[in-house]
Tab-separated table of C-alpha atoms and ligand atoms in Angstrom:
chain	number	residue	atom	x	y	z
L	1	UNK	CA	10.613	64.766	-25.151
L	2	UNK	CA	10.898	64.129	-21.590
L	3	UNK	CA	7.697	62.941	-20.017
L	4	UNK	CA	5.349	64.969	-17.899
L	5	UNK	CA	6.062	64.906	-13.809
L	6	UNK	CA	3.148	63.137	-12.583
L	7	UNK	CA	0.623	64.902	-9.753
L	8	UNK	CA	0.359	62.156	-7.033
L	9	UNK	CA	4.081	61.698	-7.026
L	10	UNK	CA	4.502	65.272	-6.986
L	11	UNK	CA	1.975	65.701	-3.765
L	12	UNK	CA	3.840	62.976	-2.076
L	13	UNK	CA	6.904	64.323	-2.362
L	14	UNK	CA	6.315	68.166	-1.911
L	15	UNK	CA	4.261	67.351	1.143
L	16	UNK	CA	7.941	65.302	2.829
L	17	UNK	CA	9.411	68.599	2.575
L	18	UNK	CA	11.344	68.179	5.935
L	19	UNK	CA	13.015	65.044	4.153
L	20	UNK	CA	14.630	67.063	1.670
L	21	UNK	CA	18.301	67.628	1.588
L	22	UNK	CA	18.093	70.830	0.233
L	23	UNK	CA	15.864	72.650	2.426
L	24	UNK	CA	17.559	74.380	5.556
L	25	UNK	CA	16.952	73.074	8.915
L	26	UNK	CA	15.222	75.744	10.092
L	27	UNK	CA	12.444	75.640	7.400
L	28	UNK	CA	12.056	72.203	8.384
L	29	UNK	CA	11.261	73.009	12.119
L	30	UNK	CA	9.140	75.280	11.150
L	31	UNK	CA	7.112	73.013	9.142
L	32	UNK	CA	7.472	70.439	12.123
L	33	UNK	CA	5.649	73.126	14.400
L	34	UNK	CA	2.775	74.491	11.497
L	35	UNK	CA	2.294	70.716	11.456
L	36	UNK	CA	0.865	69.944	14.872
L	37	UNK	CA	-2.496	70.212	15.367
L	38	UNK	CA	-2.421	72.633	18.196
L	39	UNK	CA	0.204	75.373	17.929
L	40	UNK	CA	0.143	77.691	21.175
L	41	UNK	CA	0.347	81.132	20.934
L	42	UNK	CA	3.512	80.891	23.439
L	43	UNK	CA	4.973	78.568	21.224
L	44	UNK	CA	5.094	80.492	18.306
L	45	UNK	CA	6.258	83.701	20.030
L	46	UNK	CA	9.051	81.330	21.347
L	47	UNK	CA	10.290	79.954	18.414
L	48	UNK	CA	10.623	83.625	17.095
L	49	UNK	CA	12.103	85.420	20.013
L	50	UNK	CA	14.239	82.711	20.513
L	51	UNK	CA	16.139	83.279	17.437
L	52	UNK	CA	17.249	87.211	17.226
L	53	UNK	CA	18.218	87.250	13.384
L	54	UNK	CA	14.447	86.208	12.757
L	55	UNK	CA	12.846	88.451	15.409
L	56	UNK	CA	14.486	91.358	14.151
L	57	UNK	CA	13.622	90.435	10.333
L	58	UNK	CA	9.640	89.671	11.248
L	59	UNK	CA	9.944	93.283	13.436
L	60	UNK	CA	10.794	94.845	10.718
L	61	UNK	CA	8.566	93.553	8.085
L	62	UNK	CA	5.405	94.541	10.645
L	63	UNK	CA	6.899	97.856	11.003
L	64	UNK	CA	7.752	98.064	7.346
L	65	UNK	CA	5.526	100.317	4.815
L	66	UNK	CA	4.067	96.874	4.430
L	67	UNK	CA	1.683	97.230	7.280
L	68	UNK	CA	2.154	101.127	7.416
L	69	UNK	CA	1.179	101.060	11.252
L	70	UNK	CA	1.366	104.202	13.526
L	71	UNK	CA	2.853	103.285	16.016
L	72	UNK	CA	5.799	100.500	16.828
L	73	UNK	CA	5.170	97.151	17.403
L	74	UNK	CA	8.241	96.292	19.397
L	75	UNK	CA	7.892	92.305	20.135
L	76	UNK	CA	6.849	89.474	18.619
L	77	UNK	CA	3.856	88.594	21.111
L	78	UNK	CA	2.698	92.535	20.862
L	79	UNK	CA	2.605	91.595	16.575
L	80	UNK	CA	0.607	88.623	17.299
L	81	UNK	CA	-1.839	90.016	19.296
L	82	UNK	CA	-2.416	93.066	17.131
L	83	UNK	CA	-1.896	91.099	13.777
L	84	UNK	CA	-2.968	87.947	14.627
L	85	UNK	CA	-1.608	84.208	15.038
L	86	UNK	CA	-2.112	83.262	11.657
L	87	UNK	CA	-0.316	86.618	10.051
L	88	UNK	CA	2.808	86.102	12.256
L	89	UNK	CA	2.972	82.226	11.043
L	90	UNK	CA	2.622	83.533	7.759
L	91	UNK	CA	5.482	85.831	8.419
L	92	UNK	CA	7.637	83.513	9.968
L	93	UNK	CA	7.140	81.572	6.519
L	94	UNK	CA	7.811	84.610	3.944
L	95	UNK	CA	11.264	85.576	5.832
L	96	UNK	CA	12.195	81.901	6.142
L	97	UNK	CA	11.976	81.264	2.090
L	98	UNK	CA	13.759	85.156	1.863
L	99	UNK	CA	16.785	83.555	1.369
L	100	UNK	CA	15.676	80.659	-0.730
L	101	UNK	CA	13.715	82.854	-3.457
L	102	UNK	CA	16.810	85.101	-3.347
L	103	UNK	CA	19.300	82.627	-4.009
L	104	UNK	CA	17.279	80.450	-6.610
L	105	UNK	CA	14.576	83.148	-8.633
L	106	UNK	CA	15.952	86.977	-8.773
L	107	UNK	CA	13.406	88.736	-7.871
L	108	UNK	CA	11.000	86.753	-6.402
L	109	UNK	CA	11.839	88.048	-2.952
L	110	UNK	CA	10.497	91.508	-4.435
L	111	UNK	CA	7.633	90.215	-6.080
L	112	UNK	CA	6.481	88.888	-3.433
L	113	UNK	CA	6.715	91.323	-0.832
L	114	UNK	CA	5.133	94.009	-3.560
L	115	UNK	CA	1.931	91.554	-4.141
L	116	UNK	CA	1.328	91.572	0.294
L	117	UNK	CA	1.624	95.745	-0.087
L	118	UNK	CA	-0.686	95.861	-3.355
L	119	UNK	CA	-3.242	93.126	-1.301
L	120	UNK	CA	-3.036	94.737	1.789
L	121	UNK	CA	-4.006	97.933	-0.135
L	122	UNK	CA	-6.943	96.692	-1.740
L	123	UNK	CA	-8.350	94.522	1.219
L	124	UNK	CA	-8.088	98.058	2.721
L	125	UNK	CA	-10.145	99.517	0.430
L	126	UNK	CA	-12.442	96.764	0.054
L	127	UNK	CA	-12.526	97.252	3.818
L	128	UNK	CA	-12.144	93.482	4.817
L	129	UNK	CA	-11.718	92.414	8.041
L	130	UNK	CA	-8.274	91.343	8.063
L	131	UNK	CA	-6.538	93.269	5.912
L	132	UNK	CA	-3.427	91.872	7.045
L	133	UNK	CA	-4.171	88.002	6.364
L	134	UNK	CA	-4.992	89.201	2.779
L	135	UNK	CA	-1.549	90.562	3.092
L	136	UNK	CA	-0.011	87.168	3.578
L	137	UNK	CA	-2.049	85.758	0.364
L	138	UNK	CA	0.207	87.908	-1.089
L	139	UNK	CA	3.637	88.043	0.184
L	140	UNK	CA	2.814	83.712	0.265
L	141	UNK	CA	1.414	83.202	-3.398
L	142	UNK	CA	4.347	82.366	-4.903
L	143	UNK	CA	5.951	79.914	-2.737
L	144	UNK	CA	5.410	76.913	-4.749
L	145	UNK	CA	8.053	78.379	-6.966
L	146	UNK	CA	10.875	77.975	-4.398
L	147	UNK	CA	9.145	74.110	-3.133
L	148	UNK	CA	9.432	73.206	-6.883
L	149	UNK	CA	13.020	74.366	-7.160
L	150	UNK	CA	13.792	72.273	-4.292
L	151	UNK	CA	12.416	69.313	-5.591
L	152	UNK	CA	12.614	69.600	-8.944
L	153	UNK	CA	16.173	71.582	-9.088
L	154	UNK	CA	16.980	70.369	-13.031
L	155	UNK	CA	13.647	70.032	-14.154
L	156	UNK	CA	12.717	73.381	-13.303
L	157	UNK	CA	15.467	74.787	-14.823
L	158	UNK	CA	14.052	74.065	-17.740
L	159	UNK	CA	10.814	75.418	-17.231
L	160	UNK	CA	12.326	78.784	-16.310
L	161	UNK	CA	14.271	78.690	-19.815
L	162	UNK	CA	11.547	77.586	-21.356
L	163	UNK	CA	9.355	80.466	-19.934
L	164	UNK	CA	12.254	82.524	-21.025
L	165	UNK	CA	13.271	81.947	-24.395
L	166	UNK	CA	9.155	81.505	-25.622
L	167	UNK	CA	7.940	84.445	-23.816
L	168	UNK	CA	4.703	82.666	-21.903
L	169	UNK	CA	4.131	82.561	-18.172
L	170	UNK	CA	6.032	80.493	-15.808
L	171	UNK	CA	2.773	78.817	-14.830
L	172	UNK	CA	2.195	78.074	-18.307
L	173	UNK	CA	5.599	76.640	-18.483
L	174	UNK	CA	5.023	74.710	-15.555
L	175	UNK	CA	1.593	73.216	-16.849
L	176	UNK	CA	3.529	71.550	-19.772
L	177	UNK	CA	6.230	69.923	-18.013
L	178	UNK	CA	4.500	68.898	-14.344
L	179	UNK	CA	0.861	67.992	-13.942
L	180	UNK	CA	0.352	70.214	-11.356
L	181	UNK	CA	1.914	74.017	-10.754
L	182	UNK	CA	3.555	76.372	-8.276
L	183	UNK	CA	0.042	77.188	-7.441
L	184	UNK	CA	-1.422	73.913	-6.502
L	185	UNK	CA	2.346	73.140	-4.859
L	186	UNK	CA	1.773	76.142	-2.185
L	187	UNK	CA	-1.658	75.338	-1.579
L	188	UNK	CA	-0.731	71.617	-0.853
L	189	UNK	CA	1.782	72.774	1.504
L	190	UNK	CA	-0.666	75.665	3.229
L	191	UNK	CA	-2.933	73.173	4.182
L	192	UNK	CA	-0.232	70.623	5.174
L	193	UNK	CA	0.754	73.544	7.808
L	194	UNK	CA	-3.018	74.722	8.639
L	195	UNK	CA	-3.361	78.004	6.948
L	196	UNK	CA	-6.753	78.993	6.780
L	197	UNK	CA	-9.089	78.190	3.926
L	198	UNK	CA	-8.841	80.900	2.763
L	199	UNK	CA	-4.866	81.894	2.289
L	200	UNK	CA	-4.659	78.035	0.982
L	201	UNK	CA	-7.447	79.234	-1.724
L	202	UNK	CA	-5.456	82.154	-2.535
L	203	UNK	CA	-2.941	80.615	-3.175
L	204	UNK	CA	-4.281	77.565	-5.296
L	205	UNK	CA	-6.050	79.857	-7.689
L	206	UNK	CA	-4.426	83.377	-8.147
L	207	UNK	CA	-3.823	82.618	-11.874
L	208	UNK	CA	-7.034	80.973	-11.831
L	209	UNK	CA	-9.659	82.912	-9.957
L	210	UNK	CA	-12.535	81.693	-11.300
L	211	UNK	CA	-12.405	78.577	-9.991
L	212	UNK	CA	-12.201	79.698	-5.604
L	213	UNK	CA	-15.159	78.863	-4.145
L	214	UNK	CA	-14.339	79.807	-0.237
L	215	UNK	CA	-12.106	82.602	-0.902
L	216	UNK	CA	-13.586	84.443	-3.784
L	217	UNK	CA	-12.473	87.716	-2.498
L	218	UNK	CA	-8.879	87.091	-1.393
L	219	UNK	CA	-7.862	85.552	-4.499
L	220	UNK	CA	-9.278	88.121	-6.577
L	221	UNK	CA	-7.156	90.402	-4.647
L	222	UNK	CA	-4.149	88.253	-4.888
L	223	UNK	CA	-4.633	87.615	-8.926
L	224	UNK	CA	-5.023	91.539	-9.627
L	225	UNK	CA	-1.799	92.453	-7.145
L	226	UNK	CA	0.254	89.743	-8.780
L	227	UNK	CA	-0.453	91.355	-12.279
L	228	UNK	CA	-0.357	95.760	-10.782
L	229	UNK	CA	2.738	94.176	-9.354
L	230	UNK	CA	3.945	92.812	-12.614
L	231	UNK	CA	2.921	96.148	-14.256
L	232	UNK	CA	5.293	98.123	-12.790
L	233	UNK	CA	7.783	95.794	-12.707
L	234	UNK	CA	8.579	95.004	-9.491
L	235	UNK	CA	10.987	92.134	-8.938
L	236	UNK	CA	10.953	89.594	-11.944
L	237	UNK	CA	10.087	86.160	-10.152
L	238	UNK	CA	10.524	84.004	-13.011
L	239	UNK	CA	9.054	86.289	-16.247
L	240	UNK	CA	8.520	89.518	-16.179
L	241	UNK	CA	5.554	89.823	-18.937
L	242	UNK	CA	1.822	90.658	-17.377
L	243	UNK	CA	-0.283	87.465	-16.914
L	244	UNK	CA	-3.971	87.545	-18.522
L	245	UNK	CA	-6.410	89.307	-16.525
L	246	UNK	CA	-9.256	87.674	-15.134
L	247	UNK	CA	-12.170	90.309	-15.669
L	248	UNK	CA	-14.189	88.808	-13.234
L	249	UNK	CA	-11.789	89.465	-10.788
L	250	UNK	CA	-11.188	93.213	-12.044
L	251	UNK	CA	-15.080	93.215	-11.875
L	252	UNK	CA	-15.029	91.889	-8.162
L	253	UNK	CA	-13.208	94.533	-6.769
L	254	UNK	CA	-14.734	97.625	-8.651
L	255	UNK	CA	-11.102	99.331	-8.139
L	256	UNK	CA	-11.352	102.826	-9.169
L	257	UNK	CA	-8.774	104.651	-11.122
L	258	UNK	CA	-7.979	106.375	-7.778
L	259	UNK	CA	-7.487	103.171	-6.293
L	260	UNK	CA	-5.149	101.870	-8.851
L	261	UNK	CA	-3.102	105.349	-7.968
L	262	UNK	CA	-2.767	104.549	-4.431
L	263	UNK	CA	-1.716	101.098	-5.067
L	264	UNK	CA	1.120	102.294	-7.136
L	265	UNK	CA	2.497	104.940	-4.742
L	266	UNK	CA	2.500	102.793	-2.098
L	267	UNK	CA	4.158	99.960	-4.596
L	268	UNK	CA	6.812	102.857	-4.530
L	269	UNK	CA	7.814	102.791	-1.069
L	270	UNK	CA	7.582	99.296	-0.126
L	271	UNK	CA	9.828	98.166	-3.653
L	272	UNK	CA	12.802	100.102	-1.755
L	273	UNK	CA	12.372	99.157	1.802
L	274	UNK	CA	11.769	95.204	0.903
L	275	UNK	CA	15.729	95.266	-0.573
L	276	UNK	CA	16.400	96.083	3.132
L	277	UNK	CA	14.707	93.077	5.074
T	1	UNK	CA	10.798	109.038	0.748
T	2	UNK	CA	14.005	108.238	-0.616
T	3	UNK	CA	16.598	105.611	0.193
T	4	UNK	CA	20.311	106.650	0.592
T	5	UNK	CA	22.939	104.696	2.039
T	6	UNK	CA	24.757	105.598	4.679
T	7	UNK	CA	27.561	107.029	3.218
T	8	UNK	CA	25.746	109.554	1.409
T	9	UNK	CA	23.622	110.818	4.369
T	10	UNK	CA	23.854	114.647	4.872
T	11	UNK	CA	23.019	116.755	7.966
T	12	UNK	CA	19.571	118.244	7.410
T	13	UNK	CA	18.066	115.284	6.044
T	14	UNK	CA	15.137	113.851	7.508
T	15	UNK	CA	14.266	110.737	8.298
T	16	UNK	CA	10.729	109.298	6.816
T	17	UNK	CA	11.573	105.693	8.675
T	18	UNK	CA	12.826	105.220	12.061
T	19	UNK	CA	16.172	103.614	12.823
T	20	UNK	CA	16.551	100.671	15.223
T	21	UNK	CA	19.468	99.064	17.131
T	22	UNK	CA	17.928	95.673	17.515
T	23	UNK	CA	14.293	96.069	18.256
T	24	UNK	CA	14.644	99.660	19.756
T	25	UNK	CA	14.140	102.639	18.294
T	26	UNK	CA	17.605	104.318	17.781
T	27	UNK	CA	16.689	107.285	15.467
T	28	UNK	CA	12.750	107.833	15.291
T	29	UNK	CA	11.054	108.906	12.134
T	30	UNK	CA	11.190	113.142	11.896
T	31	UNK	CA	14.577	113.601	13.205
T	32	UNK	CA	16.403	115.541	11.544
T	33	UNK	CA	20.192	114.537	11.401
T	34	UNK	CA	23.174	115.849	12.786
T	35	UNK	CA	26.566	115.305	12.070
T	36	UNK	CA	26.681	113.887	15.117
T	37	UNK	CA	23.992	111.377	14.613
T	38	UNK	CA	25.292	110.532	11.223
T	39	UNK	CA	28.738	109.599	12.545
T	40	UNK	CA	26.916	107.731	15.019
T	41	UNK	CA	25.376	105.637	12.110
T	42	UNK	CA	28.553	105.447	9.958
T	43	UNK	CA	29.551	103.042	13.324
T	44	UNK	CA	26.420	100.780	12.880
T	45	UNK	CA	25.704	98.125	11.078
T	46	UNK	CA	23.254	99.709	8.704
T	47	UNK	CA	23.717	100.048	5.361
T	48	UNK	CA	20.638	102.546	4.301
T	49	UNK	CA	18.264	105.079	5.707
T	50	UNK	CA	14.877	106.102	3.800
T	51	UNK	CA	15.085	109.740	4.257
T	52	UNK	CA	12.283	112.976	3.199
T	53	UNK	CA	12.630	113.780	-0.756
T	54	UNK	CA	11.160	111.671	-3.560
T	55	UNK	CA	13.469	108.350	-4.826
T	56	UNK	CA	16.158	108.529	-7.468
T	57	UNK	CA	14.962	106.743	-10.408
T	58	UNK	CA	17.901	104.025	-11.335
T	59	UNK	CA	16.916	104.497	-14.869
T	60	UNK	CA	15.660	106.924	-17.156
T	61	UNK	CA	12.155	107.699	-18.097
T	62	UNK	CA	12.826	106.434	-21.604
T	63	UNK	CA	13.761	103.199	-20.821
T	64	UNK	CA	11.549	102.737	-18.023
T	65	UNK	CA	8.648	103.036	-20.667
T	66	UNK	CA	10.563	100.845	-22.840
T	67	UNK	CA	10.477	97.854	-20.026
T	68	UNK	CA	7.044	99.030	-19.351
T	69	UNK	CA	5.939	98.352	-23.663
T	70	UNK	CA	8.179	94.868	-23.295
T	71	UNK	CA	6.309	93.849	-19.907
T	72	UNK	CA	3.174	94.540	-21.830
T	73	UNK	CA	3.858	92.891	-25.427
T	74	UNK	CA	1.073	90.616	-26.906
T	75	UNK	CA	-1.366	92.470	-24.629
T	76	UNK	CA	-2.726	95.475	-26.695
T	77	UNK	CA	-5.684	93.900	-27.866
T	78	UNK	CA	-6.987	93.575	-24.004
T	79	UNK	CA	-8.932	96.639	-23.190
T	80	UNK	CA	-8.554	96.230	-19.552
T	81	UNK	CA	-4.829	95.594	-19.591
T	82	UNK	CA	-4.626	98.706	-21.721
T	83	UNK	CA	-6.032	100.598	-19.676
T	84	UNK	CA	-4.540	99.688	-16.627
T	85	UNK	CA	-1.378	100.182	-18.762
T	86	UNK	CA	-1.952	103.686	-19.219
T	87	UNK	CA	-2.609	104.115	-15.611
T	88	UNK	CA	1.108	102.863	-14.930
T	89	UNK	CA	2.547	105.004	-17.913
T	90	UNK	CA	1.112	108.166	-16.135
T	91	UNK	CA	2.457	107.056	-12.767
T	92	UNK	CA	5.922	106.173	-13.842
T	93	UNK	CA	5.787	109.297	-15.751
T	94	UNK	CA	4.998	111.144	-12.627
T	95	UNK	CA	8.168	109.896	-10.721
T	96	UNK	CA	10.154	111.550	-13.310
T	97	UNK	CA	8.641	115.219	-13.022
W	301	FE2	FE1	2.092	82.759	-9.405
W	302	FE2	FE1	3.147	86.068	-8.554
């Protein structure tokens, strides 16, 4: 058998991302700008407005069923200031990988989006703060599948077969042919591009939610969407069978039947509208 | 809501999601459409419009409690999946009625 990938080389080399043949340009010079250590507001909102195809996308993910907000938000500096820096980085991130998951995992594109509704649901309920950065836990969780892919194009192949043909997770699959997982991949690369603590936490654990110790909250609420999102089956990102629960997690959130309910009506809406981005 | 494509829009319908031309509001949500606001469309570049009525289901309620039994194989044994399992059941059953 083939031997294990081993985790420093795997760090190394998922962290040179903008060395990478494979990845489009303008991923890399977006991971350029998340890189320096001060990122203006002006700068962001430049970078986006300066490129209509990605304006318009971003605009219509924030006025989407996504965010469900009243009233328009018509630019890219009016999103920031109502949804924050970090949500718009996050959201220049999810539509820059849109074409990426859709060309190399069917269905991850849907998955994803579905897990940001489902979080931004709960962290509604829960009534967090920023109901919208727990979105972007969501609609980001997954990423690491799409950095692997990249870097790993024939190895992961087989991981995805292998996840296939046996029936077990992809992150189980993963575990027995790299020493670390899509998980730890997208947390690597969060903090690389200074996401918050807590969105890199999220991501890290949300098959493992036991283990957060910052972000307790958000990656119970990422862990539970990924599996609601999974139980309806929306978009197939790799397997399609429902991951283990954590009941901690379940136990966390106290989510009432109700609550479950509203989740899945709103998975409803947002499953159609996120074929349309 | 419902999503129909272009094509299949009929005057009367109403629109549950607005429709832009670039970041502007072209069509807001509430209108109700005209044939002279669906022609209008047919000359866009827009391929669908989420309209008032509830979603056609692309497959039937049989098989979508089939995939929902596969997506949940091995797992019977877990109370908590189970249960949350029969809270999808009734909702997918509900999109059906
Ligand atoms: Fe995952
Ligand atoms: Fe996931």
């Amino acid at each position: 058998m083939t031997e294990r990938i081993d985790i420093r080389n795997m760090r190394t080399r998922t962290e040179a991302i903008n060395a990478l043949p494979t990845v489009p340009s303008a991923l890399k010079q977006i991971s350029a700008m998340f890189e320096k250590p001060r990122l203006s507001i002006d700068e962001l909102s430049g970078f986006i407005s300066g490129d209509p195809a990605l304006t318009s996308k971003i605009l219509k993910m924030v006025n989407s069923a996504a965010y469900g907000f009243p009233n328009r938000i018509s630019s890219i500096s009016h999103a920031i200031m109502l949804l924050g820096f970090n949500v718009v980085r996050g959201l220049l991130l999810g539509v820059s990988v849109f074409d990426l998951m859709q060309k190399n995992i069917a269905g991850l594109w849907e998955h994803s989006v579905g897990c940001a509704v489902a979080a931004r649901c709960i962290a509604q309920k829960k009534n967090l703060q920023e109901p919208e950065e727990v979105s972007i836990c969501g609609l980001l969780h997954d990423i690491g599948k799409v950095i692997l892919i990249l870097h790993y194009p024939r190895e992961y192949e087989t991981v995805l077969a292998k996840a296939r043909d046996e029936g077990i997770s992809l992150f189980e699959a993963e575990q027995s042919r790299f020493e670390a997982t899509h998980a730890d991949v997208g947390s690597w690369l969060a903090r690389k591009w200074r996401f918050p603590v807590n969105l890199a936490e999220a991501i890290e654990y949300h098959h493992t939610p036991h283990l957060s110790r910052q972000a307790k909250l958000e990656t119970a609420i990422v862990h539970v969407s990924d599996i609601l999102v999974r139980a309806r089956g929306i978009g197939i990102n790799g397997d399609m069978l429902v991951p283990d629960i954590h009941p901690e997690s379940w136990t966390l959130l106290q989510l009432t039947d109700d609550d479950v309910r509203d989740i899945l009506a709103e998975l409803e809406t947002a499953a159609s509208e996120a074929e349309d981005l | 809501m419902r999503k129909v494509s272009i094509d299949q829009l009929e005057p009367g319908m109403v629109l549950e999601r607005p429709i832009l031309r670039g970041s502007t509001v072209f069509l807001g949500k509430g209108v109700v459409l005209g044939e002279t606001a669906i022609s209008r469309l047919r000359s866009m570049e827009i391929e669908h419009a989420f309209v008032e009525g509830s979603e056609e289901q692309p497959i039937s309620c049989d098989e979508a409690m089939t995939l929902l039994d596969e997506r949940f194989r091995n797992k019977e044994d877990d109370p908590l999946l189970k249960h949350i399992k029969n809270l999808v059941r009734e909702h997918i059953a509900g999109l059906y009625d």
